Tab-separated table of C-alpha atoms in Angstrom:
chain	number	residue	atom	x	y	z
A	1	UNK	CA	183.045	322.440	18.055
A	2	UNK	CA	186.819	322.995	17.474
A	3	UNK	CA	189.455	324.066	19.979
A	4	UNK	CA	189.402	327.717	18.856
A	5	UNK	CA	185.649	327.920	19.444
A	6	UNK	CA	186.040	326.233	22.813
A	7	UNK	CA	188.688	328.781	23.877
A	8	UNK	CA	186.489	331.661	22.768
A	9	UNK	CA	183.548	330.262	24.586
A	10	UNK	CA	185.667	329.878	27.718
A	11	UNK	CA	186.798	333.445	27.397
A	12	UNK	CA	183.210	334.589	27.003
A	13	UNK	CA	182.198	332.770	30.139
A	14	UNK	CA	185.042	334.263	32.116
A	15	UNK	CA	184.169	337.746	30.954
A	16	UNK	CA	180.571	337.213	31.984
A	17	UNK	CA	181.592	335.909	35.433
A	18	UNK	CA	184.055	338.731	35.985
A	19	UNK	CA	181.412	341.291	35.040
A	20	UNK	CA	179.021	339.698	37.513
A	21	UNK	CA	181.621	339.844	40.357
A	22	UNK	CA	182.541	343.417	39.446
A	23	UNK	CA	178.875	344.463	39.767
A	24	UNK	CA	178.881	343.813	43.511
A	25	UNK	CA	179.335	346.942	45.690
A	26	UNK	CA	182.824	347.365	47.102
A	27	UNK	CA	181.594	346.970	50.690
A	28	UNK	CA	180.229	343.521	49.940
A	29	UNK	CA	183.668	342.327	48.817
A	30	UNK	CA	185.670	343.951	51.629
A	31	UNK	CA	183.433	343.767	54.686
A	32	UNK	CA	182.090	340.272	54.400
A	33	UNK	CA	183.593	338.116	57.181
A	34	UNK	CA	184.145	334.520	56.086
A	35	UNK	CA	184.288	331.668	58.598
A	36	UNK	CA	184.775	328.095	57.270
A	37	UNK	CA	183.153	326.545	60.418
A	38	UNK	CA	180.018	328.569	60.031
A	39	UNK	CA	179.846	327.975	56.294
A	40	UNK	CA	180.333	324.226	56.621
A	41	UNK	CA	178.218	323.411	59.625
A	42	UNK	CA	176.037	326.246	60.711
A	43	UNK	CA	176.136	325.068	64.351
A	44	UNK	CA	178.703	322.708	65.841
A	45	UNK	CA	177.384	320.198	68.353
A	46	UNK	CA	179.181	319.260	71.543
A	47	UNK	CA	180.969	316.301	69.874
A	48	UNK	CA	182.453	318.655	67.299
A	49	UNK	CA	183.676	321.056	69.988
A	50	UNK	CA	185.298	318.114	71.740
A	51	UNK	CA	187.005	316.858	68.611
A	52	UNK	CA	188.426	320.366	67.940
A	53	UNK	CA	189.740	320.675	71.562
A	54	UNK	CA	191.205	317.159	71.332
A	55	UNK	CA	192.858	317.915	68.044
A	56	UNK	CA	194.468	321.027	69.548
A	57	UNK	CA	195.693	319.098	72.587
A	58	UNK	CA	197.425	316.517	70.360
A	59	UNK	CA	199.878	319.285	69.372
A	60	UNK	CA	202.626	319.289	72.031
A	61	UNK	CA	203.248	323.122	72.257
A	62	UNK	CA	199.565	323.724	72.303
A	63	UNK	CA	199.031	321.155	75.038
A	64	UNK	CA	201.806	322.734	77.086
A	65	UNK	CA	200.248	326.177	76.570
A	66	UNK	CA	196.862	324.858	77.746
A	67	UNK	CA	198.244	323.271	80.884
A	68	UNK	CA	200.363	326.302	81.667
A	69	UNK	CA	197.398	328.602	81.314
A	70	UNK	CA	195.219	326.486	83.557
A	71	UNK	CA	197.947	326.074	86.119
A	72	UNK	CA	198.474	329.802	86.320
A	73	UNK	CA	194.757	330.467	86.649
A	74	UNK	CA	194.101	327.584	89.053
A	75	UNK	CA	197.344	327.191	91.013
A	76	UNK	CA	198.154	324.561	93.568
A	77	UNK	CA	195.761	322.053	92.223
A	78	UNK	CA	198.227	319.667	90.701
A	79	UNK	CA	198.325	320.657	87.068
A	80	UNK	CA	202.004	321.637	87.416
A	81	UNK	CA	202.802	317.894	87.776
A	82	UNK	CA	201.204	317.180	84.343
A	83	UNK	CA	202.954	320.171	82.806
A	84	UNK	CA	206.339	318.830	84.085
A	85	UNK	CA	205.489	315.475	82.430
A	86	UNK	CA	204.769	316.940	78.963
A	87	UNK	CA	207.731	315.192	77.410
A	88	UNK	CA	206.427	311.773	78.465
A	89	UNK	CA	204.349	309.556	76.104
A	90	UNK	CA	201.070	311.221	75.373
A	91	UNK	CA	197.823	310.218	73.713
A	92	UNK	CA	194.479	311.982	73.195
A	93	UNK	CA	191.377	309.852	72.548
A	94	UNK	CA	187.778	310.754	71.932
A	95	UNK	CA	184.590	308.925	72.622
A	96	UNK	CA	186.038	305.750	74.050
A	97	UNK	CA	184.527	304.065	77.164
A	98	UNK	CA	181.769	306.721	77.088
A	99	UNK	CA	184.304	309.482	77.833
A	100	UNK	CA	184.029	312.650	75.645
A	101	UNK	CA	187.913	312.869	75.617
A	102	UNK	CA	190.800	311.570	77.661
A	103	UNK	CA	194.341	312.948	77.612
A	104	UNK	CA	196.997	310.559	78.860
A	105	UNK	CA	200.290	312.212	79.820
A	106	UNK	CA	202.674	309.674	81.352
A	107	UNK	CA	200.846	308.308	84.416
A	108	UNK	CA	198.301	311.124	84.461
A	109	UNK	CA	194.806	311.168	82.880
A	110	UNK	CA	192.739	314.241	82.061
A	111	UNK	CA	189.045	313.462	81.425
A	112	UNK	CA	187.185	316.129	79.429
A	113	UNK	CA	183.406	316.346	79.688
A	114	UNK	CA	182.044	318.936	77.236
A	115	UNK	CA	178.676	320.561	77.917
A	116	UNK	CA	179.257	323.444	75.398
A	117	UNK	CA	175.659	323.209	74.124
A	118	UNK	CA	174.107	322.732	77.539
A	119	UNK	CA	173.528	318.933	77.637
A	120	UNK	CA	172.127	317.693	80.946
A	121	UNK	CA	174.251	315.759	83.460
A	122	UNK	CA	173.546	312.022	83.412
A	123	UNK	CA	173.160	310.081	86.686
A	124	UNK	CA	176.595	309.285	88.154
A	125	UNK	CA	178.263	310.454	84.933
A	126	UNK	CA	181.428	311.944	86.430
A	127	UNK	CA	181.577	309.198	89.037
A	128	UNK	CA	181.465	306.543	86.295
A	129	UNK	CA	184.166	308.302	84.293
A	130	UNK	CA	186.489	308.360	87.298
A	131	UNK	CA	185.692	304.702	87.960
A	132	UNK	CA	186.544	303.877	84.309
A	133	UNK	CA	189.983	305.426	84.633
A	134	UNK	CA	190.661	303.773	87.989
A	135	UNK	CA	189.695	300.418	86.462
A	136	UNK	CA	192.566	300.927	83.999
A	137	UNK	CA	195.026	300.904	86.870
A	138	UNK	CA	195.400	304.683	87.239
A	139	UNK	CA	195.805	305.962	90.812
A	140	UNK	CA	193.042	308.340	91.876
A	141	UNK	CA	195.558	311.070	92.713
A	142	UNK	CA	196.622	311.138	89.043
A	143	UNK	CA	193.131	311.707	87.610
A	144	UNK	CA	191.925	315.147	86.622
A	145	UNK	CA	188.546	316.115	85.193
A	146	UNK	CA	187.814	319.190	83.009
A	147	UNK	CA	184.087	319.958	83.110
A	148	UNK	CA	183.520	322.424	80.276
A	149	UNK	CA	180.403	324.530	79.792
A	150	UNK	CA	179.499	327.659	77.919
A	151	UNK	CA	179.386	330.062	80.868
A	152	UNK	CA	180.460	328.068	83.901
A	153	UNK	CA	179.060	325.762	86.584
A	154	UNK	CA	179.740	322.527	88.398
A	155	UNK	CA	178.253	319.128	87.662
A	156	UNK	CA	175.221	318.291	89.756
A	157	UNK	CA	175.400	316.043	92.768
A	158	UNK	CA	173.513	313.344	90.831
A	159	UNK	CA	176.485	313.240	88.390
A	160	UNK	CA	179.415	313.940	90.723
A	161	UNK	CA	179.189	312.504	94.246
A	162	UNK	CA	181.334	309.558	95.347
A	163	UNK	CA	184.238	310.704	93.063
A	164	UNK	CA	184.563	313.909	95.074
A	165	UNK	CA	186.764	312.201	97.629
A	166	UNK	CA	188.900	310.619	94.925
A	167	UNK	CA	189.489	313.972	93.208
A	168	UNK	CA	189.764	315.745	96.628
A	169	UNK	CA	186.927	318.220	95.870
A	170	UNK	CA	185.895	319.438	99.302
A	171	UNK	CA	184.405	322.819	98.249
A	172	UNK	CA	184.160	325.067	95.283
A	173	UNK	CA	187.505	325.652	93.586
A	174	UNK	CA	189.291	322.758	95.241
A	175	UNK	CA	190.555	319.400	94.046
A	176	UNK	CA	191.144	317.965	90.645
A	177	UNK	CA	187.812	318.710	89.001
A	178	UNK	CA	188.030	321.984	87.105
A	179	UNK	CA	184.722	323.810	86.164
A	180	UNK	CA	185.875	325.442	82.932
A	181	UNK	CA	183.851	327.485	80.557
A	182	UNK	CA	184.326	328.757	76.974
A	183	UNK	CA	183.669	332.400	78.012
A	184	UNK	CA	186.222	332.640	80.908
A	185	UNK	CA	188.730	329.875	80.133
A	186	UNK	CA	188.778	328.387	76.630
A	187	UNK	CA	188.507	331.687	74.650
A	188	UNK	CA	191.006	333.655	76.837
A	189	UNK	CA	193.486	330.754	76.398
A	190	UNK	CA	192.991	330.769	72.650
A	191	UNK	CA	193.520	334.556	72.539
A	192	UNK	CA	196.677	334.148	74.648
A	193	UNK	CA	198.052	331.682	72.158
A	194	UNK	CA	197.253	333.897	69.260
A	195	UNK	CA	198.899	336.849	70.966
A	196	UNK	CA	201.986	335.039	72.103
A	197	UNK	CA	202.540	332.059	69.769
A	198	UNK	CA	204.065	329.119	71.600
A	199	UNK	CA	204.382	326.717	68.682
A	200	UNK	CA	207.839	327.772	67.240
A	201	UNK	CA	208.853	324.115	67.015
A	202	UNK	CA	206.249	323.638	64.259
A	203	UNK	CA	207.323	324.314	60.690
A	204	UNK	CA	206.096	327.496	59.005
A	205	UNK	CA	203.251	325.912	57.019
A	206	UNK	CA	201.859	324.186	60.085
A	207	UNK	CA	202.158	327.364	62.086
A	208	UNK	CA	200.167	329.240	59.485
A	209	UNK	CA	197.495	326.578	59.297
A	210	UNK	CA	197.220	326.383	63.074
A	211	UNK	CA	196.941	330.166	63.413
A	212	UNK	CA	194.256	330.297	60.720
A	213	UNK	CA	192.293	327.464	62.488
A	214	UNK	CA	192.557	329.195	65.908
A	215	UNK	CA	191.395	332.522	64.502
A	216	UNK	CA	188.330	330.895	62.825
A	217	UNK	CA	187.480	328.843	65.841
A	218	UNK	CA	187.692	331.869	68.262
A	219	UNK	CA	185.590	333.871	65.750
A	220	UNK	CA	183.051	331.108	65.646
A	221	UNK	CA	182.810	330.496	69.397
A	222	UNK	CA	182.636	334.208	70.347
A	223	UNK	CA	180.025	334.977	67.635
A	224	UNK	CA	176.351	334.151	67.534
A	225	UNK	CA	176.992	330.435	67.125
A	226	UNK	CA	177.852	329.933	70.815
A	227	UNK	CA	178.576	332.786	73.172
A	228	UNK	CA	177.143	335.775	71.302
A	229	UNK	CA	179.939	338.053	72.515
A	230	UNK	CA	180.092	339.842	69.192
A	231	UNK	CA	177.357	340.973	66.773
A	232	UNK	CA	177.071	338.729	63.758
A	233	UNK	CA	178.137	340.209	60.415
A	234	UNK	CA	177.013	339.379	56.838
A	235	UNK	CA	178.558	336.153	55.840
A	236	UNK	CA	179.420	335.124	59.412
């Protein structure tokens, strides 16, 4: 088969494909909502949600936005100290020493335990996490724990007991353990970032990519895949 025949064949194939696409109703092309996370995975597990949150917190302006949001929502619980230290050396690690994630900002440590899919508390789980950080030479007063669930709730006493004194948790809504949830904390924070971008120090291409990723993640979390806040659409 010569080059001319090849080109004619390619043109024929393209015409066939174009005709097939044109045959779809206009509504199918314009109303179909595409989400890369849904298409790629179907349903993200807790580890995937942790990795996404950790990836966001590695971005300095996003991390500052997160801490600022939590400090405004949960004032006088010490998060302002971490926010003031945002320019100090920072690292975000996942799945080391049995911790879902740990954010190190200067002398402070933020442990993240993700129960987005409803995993059960393990015996002494939060206690052991706090012990792990203390064994690294971190003062108890500089340890914070974010306990993240779908719709809210504290860890059980079997998981979080002796560390209550270390984190100064002497009643609901006190101390340095924060019972966060995707419905009331994570999603509102993501919406706030999308409405008032705080990442101007990023270059344009990275801003566009971050905004696209945030939009798709919010869309995913609020849809039928996790919270069910919005009715699923074709292609979602």
